Amino acid sequence: MALPENILIVGGGVFGLSTALSLSSRHPNSKITLLEASPTIPNPHGSSVDTSRIIRADYSHPTYAKLAAEATDLWRRTEWGHEGRYTQNGLLLVYPDGDSTAKEYTTKSYHNVKELGENARFLPTKKDVLGAAPAYGETLNVAGGYVNWSSGWADAEAGVRFAKQKLDREGKVGFVPGEVARLLVSEQDNRTVTGVTLTDSTSIKADLVILATGAWTASLVDLRGRAVSTGQAIAYMHISDEEQRRLEHMPTILNFATGIFIIPPRNNILKIARHAYGYHNPKAVPLPGSTAGETMSVSLPEKGVPIPLEGENAFREALKQLLPSFADRPFIDTRICWYTDTPTGNFIITPHPSHANLFLATGGSGHGYKFFPVLGDKIVDALEGRLSPELEELWRWPEALDEDSFGGTEDGSRSGDKRLVLLDELAKTQKDRRNGGVL
């Protein structure tokens, strides 16, 4: 299917950059502009910019497992993974006694990667788990799991920088810095999108607007009941040269019961993170398309805040099991990484159902990065109307859930409390400090 001549991609993260790469290759005669809120790519506040991301085909859903295996192969074999951008160290997925959901997700993932021919080994006991990762402690609360030595991790910021530099070399995509205030729509029908208006009141016109705006999408399109932006806790600590040598070749460990994961350290920095229901950050924003000044409340990213005490306590408890000697060590930095969670964890890669010339490429749900090398081609397939039926079904415009019942992604891989409010948790942290609590 032919695409319009003038295409605007909003967002310079994984979804936006991968779309730009594929569009500029497959539609070289189109004018393609990429608009990014930050003056630089990588955006220092973007969720794609971090020390590391897990690269795995380990999914309970076979379609995601197959697509992730294709992406992982490109991370291994091509320039995507060169110069330290990809490290294949394996992935250890574990579950504790009594958690049937975590065990079911892990078991399904194991069978899927085995069918794909990956180098995975089932670990039916705690002894087997510790045999695969001897650096972790005997205090680990685990009943079993498996290790997939075909999985690895990527240097997240380096991958984003690589994609941007590749686009710069090819010179087919124009880059514009600016923050979108709202979508421009036709005065005739108030539904046909004709471009965007920026916060400085300037406008950019386009025949097709692709929103690859991640956790900020909810401020531009009404996604209530379909997606919610959630903040996920990450922390870093210094480790010694000896500790670096002991841990650097361990598999990444991911506990689906707690959501805690540790990626092997690099340059004497250890990262611990949590894949959970996350923090909500409700904000009142203009209701898209309203001409009467109406507003809506949606969760949006909060820049530059530390993790709350609730998140730090979860990390300390996990370290007591995994690496007891690290449990009381100070963190040198913490940050909140923002997901765009959908009810099932499926992406939203589809035309908007009621706004012509508007296409969404969002809903990463905390697992989009690994697909970087293949995602753009799938997005362009969707734009051209030739996406595979199974992906079209997974990535279609979702039905809206009742907001009271939508607390986050329910795909079997999340943990923790639901609907924690970030600013409330930060206020509790400040109160604890005033009362002499130790952070």
XYZ file of N, CA, C and O in Angstrom, residues 98-257:
640
model
N 4.788 -21.981 46.004
C 3.446 -21.470 46.246
C 2.959 -20.400 45.309
O 1.831 -19.934 45.452
N 3.756 -19.988 44.314
C 3.314 -18.963 43.377
C 2.997 -19.632 42.039
O 3.862 -19.793 41.178
N 1.746 -20.027 41.863
C 1.356 -20.771 40.666
C 1.421 -19.916 39.410
O 1.734 -20.425 38.326
N 1.132 -18.603 39.535
C 1.157 -17.717 38.360
C 2.571 -17.587 37.813
O 2.797 -17.712 36.602
N 3.533 -17.342 38.702
C 4.930 -17.217 38.275
C 5.439 -18.536 37.705
O 6.153 -18.558 36.694
N 5.055 -19.644 38.320
C 5.495 -20.949 37.830
C 4.913 -21.231 36.451
O 5.607 -21.728 35.558
N 3.642 -20.882 36.255
C 2.993 -21.127 34.961
C 3.646 -20.294 33.862
O 3.910 -20.801 32.766
N 3.906 -19.002 34.143
C 4.544 -18.145 33.147
C 5.929 -18.697 32.798
O 6.305 -18.784 31.622
N 6.687 -19.083 33.809
C 8.037 -19.598 33.587
C 8.004 -20.891 32.787
O 8.797 -21.084 31.853
N 7.080 -21.784 33.120
C 6.993 -23.070 32.430
C 6.613 -22.890 30.961
O 7.203 -23.514 30.065
N 5.642 -22.020 30.695
C 5.251 -21.756 29.307
C 6.415 -21.151 28.525
O 6.656 -21.511 27.366
N 7.128 -20.210 29.143
C 8.270 -19.592 28.484
C 9.323 -20.631 28.130
O 9.892 -20.619 27.032
N 9.573 -21.540 29.071
C 10.579 -22.584 28.842
C 10.204 -23.434 27.627
O 11.043 -23.679 26.739
N 8.967 -23.881 27.564
C 8.544 -24.717 26.439
C 8.620 -23.952 25.120
O 9.001 -24.520 24.084
N 8.295 -22.662 25.139
C 8.362 -21.869 23.913
C 9.789 -21.738 23.400
O 10.042 -21.884 22.195
N 10.738 -21.434 24.287
C 12.119 -21.269 23.811
C 12.738 -22.605 23.414
O 13.573 -22.653 22.502
N 12.333 -23.681 24.059
C 12.826 -24.993 23.636
C 12.334 -25.316 22.228
O 13.086 -25.850 21.402
N 11.077 -24.992 21.929
C 10.543 -25.230 20.589
C 11.259 -24.380 19.544
O 11.360 -24.775 18.374
N 11.765 -23.225 19.964
C 12.514 -22.356 19.057
C 13.966 -22.795 18.895
O 14.727 -22.181 18.140
N 14.364 -23.823 19.635
C 15.717 -24.354 19.518
C 16.751 -23.622 20.341
O 17.962 -23.781 20.091
N 16.318 -22.854 21.334
C 17.280 -22.119 22.148
C 17.908 -23.031 23.195
O 17.371 -24.090 23.550
N 19.056 -22.587 23.686
C 19.849 -23.394 24.625
C 19.338 -23.191 26.049
O 19.941 -22.474 26.851
N 18.192 -23.813 26.348
C 17.547 -23.653 27.651
C 17.581 -24.976 28.415
O 17.472 -26.054 27.824
N 17.703 -24.854 29.738
C 17.738 -26.047 30.598
C 16.812 -25.843 31.783
O 16.904 -24.828 32.478
N 15.914 -26.788 31.981
C 14.975 -26.705 33.101
C 15.705 -26.969 34.413
O 16.583 -27.830 34.493
N 15.337 -26.221 35.458
C 15.977 -26.308 36.770
C 14.892 -26.608 37.805
O 14.271 -25.694 38.335
N 14.632 -27.869 38.090
C 13.472 -28.228 38.916
C 13.620 -27.967 40.406
O 12.623 -28.001 41.129
N 14.832 -27.695 40.890
C 15.036 -27.502 42.325
C 15.890 -26.267 42.590
O 16.558 -25.748 41.689
N 15.886 -25.845 43.840
C 16.736 -24.727 44.250
C 18.208 -25.055 44.013
O 18.984 -24.191 43.569
N 18.597 -26.279 44.275
C 19.989 -26.686 44.068
C 20.383 -26.518 42.602
O 21.490 -26.050 42.288
N 19.473 -26.871 41.694
C 19.758 -26.720 40.269
C 19.906 -25.238 39.899
O 20.766 -24.873 39.099
N 19.044 -24.391 40.472
C 19.105 -22.956 40.201
C 20.453 -22.397 40.635
O 21.121 -21.672 39.885
N 20.868 -22.733 41.844
C 22.135 -22.209 42.349
C 23.329 -22.795 41.608
O 24.384 -22.160 41.517
N 23.163 -23.986 41.045
C 24.228 -24.555 40.226
C 24.434 -23.766 38.943
O 25.555 -23.657 38.449
N 23.336 -23.180 38.415
C 23.441 -22.381 37.196
C 23.968 -20.984 37.477
O 24.514 -20.331 36.580
N 23.798 -20.505 38.712
C 24.238 -19.150 39.076
C 24.830 -19.182 40.478
O 24.217 -18.716 41.444
N 26.018 -19.735 40.630
C 26.586 -19.953 41.967
C 26.920 -18.687 42.738
O 27.136 -18.754 43.951
N 26.938 -17.532 42.073
C 27.273 -16.306 42.798
C 26.134 -15.837 43.691
O 26.343 -15.018 44.588
N 24.919 -16.349 43.457
C 23.786 -15.914 44.255
C 23.672 -16.751 45.518
O 24.138 -17.887 45.592
N 23.003 -16.185 46.529
C 23.074 -16.720 47.879
C 22.186 -17.914 48.145
O 21.146 -18.106 47.512
N 22.596 -18.707 49.140
C 21.810 -19.854 49.595
C 20.490 -19.421 50.206
O 19.571 -20.224 50.350
N 20.380 -18.150 50.569
C 19.146 -17.646 51.180
C 18.063 -17.365 50.132
O 16.961 -16.945 50.483
N 18.362 -17.597 48.862
C 17.414 -17.328 47.790
C 16.147 -18.162 47.972
O 16.196 -19.380 48.102
N 15.009 -17.469 47.986
C 13.710 -18.140 48.116
C 13.236 -18.548 46.736
O 12.594 -17.774 46.014
N 13.575 -19.749 46.329
C 13.259 -20.202 44.982
C 12.933 -21.688 45.019
O 13.547 -22.462 45.761
N 11.934 -22.073 44.227
C 11.569 -23.489 44.134
C 12.115 -24.121 42.861
O 12.377 -25.323 42.818
N 12.280 -23.318 41.805
C 12.770 -23.846 40.541
C 12.766 -22.774 39.479
O 12.544 -21.593 39.758
N 12.991 -23.185 38.245
C 13.013 -22.257 37.133
C 13.714 -22.867 35.942
O 13.719 -24.090 35.769
N 14.325 -22.020 35.123
C 15.149 -22.524 34.026
C 16.150 -21.448 33.632
O 15.985 -20.269 33.967
N 17.189 -21.872 32.936
C 18.179 -20.939 32.420
C 18.206 -21.064 30.910
O 18.168 -22.172 30.365
N 18.217 -19.933 30.225
C 18.313 -19.896 28.770
C 19.615 -19.193 28.407
O 19.721 -17.968 28.499
N 20.589 -19.983 27.996
C 21.900 -19.423 27.691
C 21.915 -18.692 26.346
O 22.917 -18.082 25.972
N 20.801 -18.739 25.609
C 20.707 -18.009 24.341
C 20.270 -16.560 24.529
O 20.237 -15.804 23.560
N 19.889 -16.186 25.750
C 19.446 -14.822 26.031
C 20.634 -13.953 26.441
O 21.725 -14.448 26.704
N 20.392 -12.655 26.525
C 21.467 -11.744 26.910
C 20.920 -10.398 27.336
O 19.777 -10.293 27.786
N 21.743 -9.359 27.173
C 21.305 -8.015 27.520
C 21.961 -6.998 26.586
O 23.005 -7.270 25.985
N 21.321 -5.856 26.458
C 21.809 -4.803 25.575
C 22.128 -3.552 26.370
O 21.479 -3.252 27.370
N 23.137 -2.821 25.903
C 23.437 -1.487 26.419
C 22.384 -0.561 25.818
O 22.431 -0.214 24.635
N 21.410 -0.158 26.637
C 20.214 0.513 26.123
C 20.538 1.847 25.454
O 20.082 2.128 24.331
N 21.282 2.687 26.130
C 21.603 3.997 25.554
C 22.432 3.854 24.289
O 22.212 4.564 23.305
N 23.378 2.911 24.287
C 24.226 2.719 23.107
C 23.406 2.257 21.914
O 23.683 2.642 20.769
N 22.376 1.442 22.149
C 21.524 1.002 21.053
C 20.741 2.141 20.436
O 20.593 2.233 19.207
N 20.206 3.034 21.278
C 19.485 4.199 20.780
C 20.435 5.103 19.998
O 20.103 5.602 18.915
N 21.624 5.312 20.530
C 22.608 6.166 19.846
C 22.995 5.564 18.496
O 23.139 6.282 17.485
N 23.153 4.252 18.453
C 23.494 3.569 17.198
C 22.416 3.804 16.143
O 22.718 4.125 14.985
N 21.144 3.661 16.521
C 20.057 3.855 15.566
C 20.026 5.296 15.050
O 19.830 5.544 13.852
N 20.207 6.252 15.956
C 20.223 7.659 15.546
C 21.389 7.944 14.603
O 21.245 8.643 13.584
N 22.573 7.420 14.910
C 23.726 7.648 14.048
C 23.545 7.004 12.682
O 23.981 7.557 11.664
N 22.880 5.864 12.658
C 22.603 5.201 11.380
C 21.689 6.083 10.522
O 21.919 6.257 9.315
N 20.670 6.667 11.127
C 19.789 7.576 10.401
C 20.540 8.818 9.930
O 20.327 9.310 8.817
N 21.426 9.326 10.773
C 22.214 10.505 10.395
C 23.082 10.204 9.175
O 23.201 11.033 8.251
N 23.711 9.038 9.167
C 24.573 8.669 8.038
C 23.768 8.555 6.743
O 24.234 8.958 5.675
N 22.579 7.986 6.845
C 21.770 7.786 5.644
C 21.168 9.096 5.153
O 20.910 9.245 3.951
N 20.896 10.028 6.048
C 20.456 11.368 5.676
C 19.088 11.454 5.031
O 18.803 12.421 4.302
N 18.213 10.501 5.297
C 16.888 10.495 4.667
C 15.780 11.005 5.589
O 14.641 11.164 5.152
N 16.101 11.227 6.860
C 15.100 11.630 7.851
C 15.505 12.977 8.438
O 16.649 13.161 8.864
N 14.564 13.910 8.467
C 14.830 15.191 9.105
C 14.475 15.147 10.580
O 13.467 14.549 10.968
N 15.301 15.774 11.402
C 15.075 15.792 12.845
C 14.720 17.200 13.293
O 15.368 18.165 12.905
N 13.686 17.278 14.130
C 13.237 18.556 14.659
C 13.043 18.412 16.162
O 12.341 17.497 16.608
N 13.668 19.281 16.992
C 13.393 19.244 18.430
C 12.139 20.041 18.753
O 11.894 21.101 18.174
N 11.348 19.540 19.655
C 10.147 20.266 20.048
C 9.181 19.358 20.779
O 9.150 18.141 20.558
N 8.395 19.944 21.660
C 7.436 19.183 22.453
C 6.024 19.441 21.950
O 5.607 20.587 21.774
N 5.290 18.369 21.707
C 3.934 18.485 21.170
C 2.971 18.904 22.269
O 2.943 18.304 23.358
N 2.155 19.909 21.973
C 1.098 20.329 22.889
C -0.216 19.630 22.572
O -0.941 19.195 23.468
N -0.503 19.494 21.275
C -1.750 18.838 20.871
C -1.680 18.470 19.400
O -0.818 18.954 18.653
N -2.597 17.617 18.993
C -2.730 17.261 17.590
C -3.497 18.356 16.853
O -4.424 18.959 17.398
N -3.112 18.607 15.613
C -3.870 19.496 14.745
C -4.923 18.675 13.999
O -4.621 17.586 13.493
N -6.134 19.172 13.930
C -7.185 18.461 13.212
C -7.858 19.409 12.221
O -7.840 20.632 12.386
N -8.461 18.813 11.221
C -9.140 19.584 10.192
C -10.330 20.335 10.775
O -11.090 19.801 11.583
N -10.491 21.580 10.348
C -11.635 22.365 10.805
C -12.948 21.827 10.249
O -14.020 22.061 10.820
N -12.877 21.083 9.140
C -14.094 20.580 8.505
C -14.770 19.486 9.335
O -15.989 19.464 9.492
N -13.964 18.555 9.881
C -14.591 17.432 10.594
C -14.086 17.259 12.024
O -14.602 16.422 12.761
N -13.070 17.999 12.427
C -12.502 17.944 13.774
C -11.963 16.557 14.116
O -11.765 16.235 15.290
N -11.695 15.732 13.101
C -11.209 14.377 13.350
C -10.006 14.008 12.478
O -9.190 13.191 12.881
N -9.918 14.576 11.309
C -8.792 14.263 10.433
C -7.550 15.000 10.917
O -7.534 16.230 10.994
N -6.522 14.258 11.279
C -5.295 14.850 11.823
C -4.456 15.407 10.681
O -4.215 14.730 9.672
N -4.021 16.642 10.855
C -3.244 17.327 9.817
C -1.838 17.710 10.266
O -1.090 18.307 9.511
N -1.479 17.367 11.514
C -0.163 17.699 12.032
C -0.201 17.844 13.535
O -1.079 17.281 14.203
N 0.735 18.617 14.067
C 0.812 18.840 15.511
C 1.122 20.294 15.793
O 1.737 20.989 14.974
N 0.688 20.747 16.959
C 1.065 22.062 17.471
C 2.027 21.851 18.627
O 1.784 21.016 19.509
N 3.112 22.615 18.641
C 4.135 22.491 19.668
C 3.853 23.436 20.828
O 3.003 24.334 20.733
N 4.558 23.230 21.921
C 4.348 24.067 23.106
C 4.766 25.508 22.883
O 4.367 26.388 23.644
N 5.581 25.769 21.854
C 5.949 27.158 21.543
C 4.976 27.789 20.553
O 5.254 28.859 19.997
N 3.835 27.097 20.296
C 2.749 27.567 19.431
C 3.033 27.435 17.937
O 2.185 27.807 17.119
N 4.206 26.929 17.552
C 4.450 26.644 16.144
C 3.777 25.318 15.775
O 3.409 24.527 16.651
N 3.633 25.097 14.491
C 2.956 23.892 14.015
C 3.805 23.164 12.987
O 4.620 23.776 12.286
N 3.601 21.860 12.889
C 4.209 21.040 11.843
C 3.074 20.296 11.150
O 2.329 19.550 11.800
N 2.939 20.503 9.843
C 1.889 19.834 9.079
C 2.406 18.504 8.530
O 3.603 18.354 8.234
N 1.503 17.550 8.380
C 1.868 16.249 7.832
C 0.632 15.558 7.290
O -0.494 15.811 7.741
N 0.845 14.675 6.313
C -0.248 13.865 5.764
C -0.533 12.651 6.641
O -1.618 12.088 6.583
N 0.468 12.236 7.416
C 0.330 11.106 8.333
C 1.146 11.405 9.578
O 2.326 11.771 9.472
N 0.535 11.282 10.744
C 1.229 11.482 12.017
C 1.304 10.140 12.737
O 0.282 9.480 12.946
N 2.519 9.734 13.086
C 2.747 8.489 13.823
C 3.163 8.862 15.241
O 4.207 9.488 15.441
N 2.342 8.506 16.218
C 2.665 8.782 17.619
C 3.460 7.615 18.198
O 2.927 6.533 18.433
N 4.757 7.857 18.398
C 5.639 6.889 19.047
C 6.144 7.534 20.334
O 7.340 7.602 20.597
N 5.200 8.022 21.124
C 5.492 8.910 22.246
C 5.493 8.208 23.601
O 5.520 8.864 24.637
N 5.476 6.881 23.609
C 5.646 6.135 24.845
C 4.716 6.576 25.952
O 3.509 6.746 25.777
N 5.305 6.800 27.129
C 4.514 7.111 28.321
C 3.860 8.480 28.274
O 3.032 8.796 29.130
N 4.215 9.309 27.283
C 3.590 10.614 27.124
C 2.374 10.571 26.187
O 1.688 11.567 26.030
N 2.104 9.429 25.575
C 1.020 9.330 24.596
C -0.330 9.688 25.203
O -1.191 10.277 24.536
N -0.519 9.347 26.474
C -1.821 9.562 27.120
C -2.192 11.033 27.244
O -3.355 11.351 27.515
N -1.246 11.935 27.038
C -1.563 13.367 27.074
C -2.034 13.886 25.724
O -2.544 15.004 25.628
N -1.877 13.084 24.673
C -2.223 13.514 23.319
C -3.452 12.796 22.766
O -4.154 13.330 21.909
N -3.674 11.567 23.222
C -4.790 10.746 22.776
C -5.451 10.162 24.018
O -4.766 9.782 24.978
N -6.759 10.079 24.007
C -7.473 9.528 25.162
C -7.282 8.010 25.187
O -7.893 7.276 24.407
N -6.409 7.533 26.080
C -6.124 6.105 26.227
C -6.654 5.543 27.538
O -6.266 4.452 27.947
N -7.540 6.269 28.187
C -8.050 5.806 29.470
C -8.726 4.442 29.325
O -9.557 4.235 28.450
N -8.306 3.502 30.178
C -8.807 2.144 30.116
C -8.106 1.275 29.095
O -8.331 0.069 29.033
N -7.220 1.891 28.296
C -6.491 1.156 27.261
C -4.989 1.101 27.526
O -4.315 0.168 27.094
N -4.463 2.113 28.171
C -3.040 2.152 28.508
C -2.855 3.096 29.682
O -3.614 4.061 29.836
N -1.848 2.826 30.499
C -1.545 3.688 31.630
C -0.029 3.770 31.780
O 0.678 2.767 31.626
N 0.474 4.956 32.042
C 1.910 5.146 32.255
C 2.261 4.810 33.693
O 1.673 5.371 34.617
N 3.203 3.897 33.865
C 3.610 3.471 35.205
C 5.107 3.655 35.386
O 5.890 3.417 34.462
N 5.502 4.076 36.578
C 6.906 4.280 36.901
C 7.483 3.052 37.581
O 6.897 2.513 38.527
N 8.640 2.612 37.107
C 9.287 1.410 37.620
C 10.615 1.784 38.270
O 11.363 2.601 37.752
N 10.898 1.167 39.400
C 12.070 1.526 40.200
C 13.340 0.859 39.677
O 13.347 -0.327 39.329
N 14.433 1.657 39.648
C 15.768 1.188 39.272
C 16.769 1.799 40.239
O 16.624 2.961 40.632
N 17.789 1.027 40.614
C 18.832 1.549 41.505
C 20.189 0.984 41.087
O 20.278 -0.092 40.483
N 21.236 1.738 41.455
C 22.599 1.368 41.086
C 23.499 1.446 42.312
O 23.307 2.299 43.184
N 24.532 0.567 42.337
C 25.531 0.638 43.405
C 26.906 0.292 42.856
O 27.040 -0.442 41.869
N 27.926 0.852 43.509
C 29.304 0.513 43.179
C 29.644 -0.861 43.733
O 29.193 -1.238 44.817
N 30.453 -1.607 42.982
C 30.980 -2.878 43.475
C 32.484 -2.898 43.226
O 33.008 -2.132 42.413
N 33.175 -3.780 43.920
C 34.632 -3.855 43.815
C 35.053 -4.626 42.570
O 34.237 -5.273 41.898
N 36.344 -4.570 42.280
C 36.875 -5.338 41.145
C 36.625 -6.828 41.331
O 36.256 -7.536 40.375
N 36.815 -7.321 42.547
C 36.591 -8.750 42.815
C 35.128 -9.112 42.622
O 34.800 -10.162 42.044
N 34.226 -8.252 43.087
C 32.791 -8.501 42.920
C 32.395 -8.434 41.452
O 31.548 -9.221 40.992
N 33.011 -7.521 40.723
C 32.762 -7.434 39.279
C 33.142 -8.749 38.602
O 32.368 -9.292 37.803
N 34.312 -9.285 38.905
C 34.754 -10.539 38.291
C 33.829 -11.691 38.665
O 33.555 -12.574 37.842
N 33.322 -11.692 39.889
C 32.476 -12.788 40.368
C 31.100 -12.784 39.703
O 30.503 -13.844 39.486
N 30.604 -11.598 39.359
C 29.228 -11.483 38.884
C 29.080 -11.262 37.380
O 28.006 -11.507 36.828
N 30.138 -10.803 36.718
C 29.962 -10.319 35.349
C 29.570 -11.407 34.353
O 29.008 -11.103 33.286
N 29.849 -12.674 34.672
C 29.495 -13.744 33.745
C 28.290 -14.554 34.213
O 27.966 -15.585 33.612
N 27.627 -14.082 35.260
C 26.413 -14.746 35.715
C 25.269 -14.464 34.738
O 25.257 -13.421 34.072
N 24.300 -15.368 34.635
C 23.112 -15.026 33.848
C 22.301 -13.939 34.553
O 22.330 -13.825 35.776
N 21.613 -13.136 33.772
C 20.633 -12.216 34.352
C 19.604 -13.039 35.114
O 19.152 -14.075 34.630
N 19.235 -12.590 36.307
C 18.221 -13.308 37.079
C 16.947 -12.478 37.131
O 16.979 -11.270 37.380
N 15.819 -13.139 36.853
C 14.515 -12.488 36.847
C 13.543 -13.368 37.626
O 13.327 -14.529 37.266
N 13.007 -12.801 38.696
C 12.054 -13.514 39.542
C 10.661 -12.979 39.235
O 10.339 -11.845 39.587
N 9.834 -13.796 38.574
C 8.520 -13.318 38.177
C 7.582 -13.133 39.364
O 6.561 -12.452 39.253
N 7.909 -13.715 40.500
C 7.052 -13.533 41.677
C 7.231 -12.147 42.285
O 6.274 -11.533 42.752
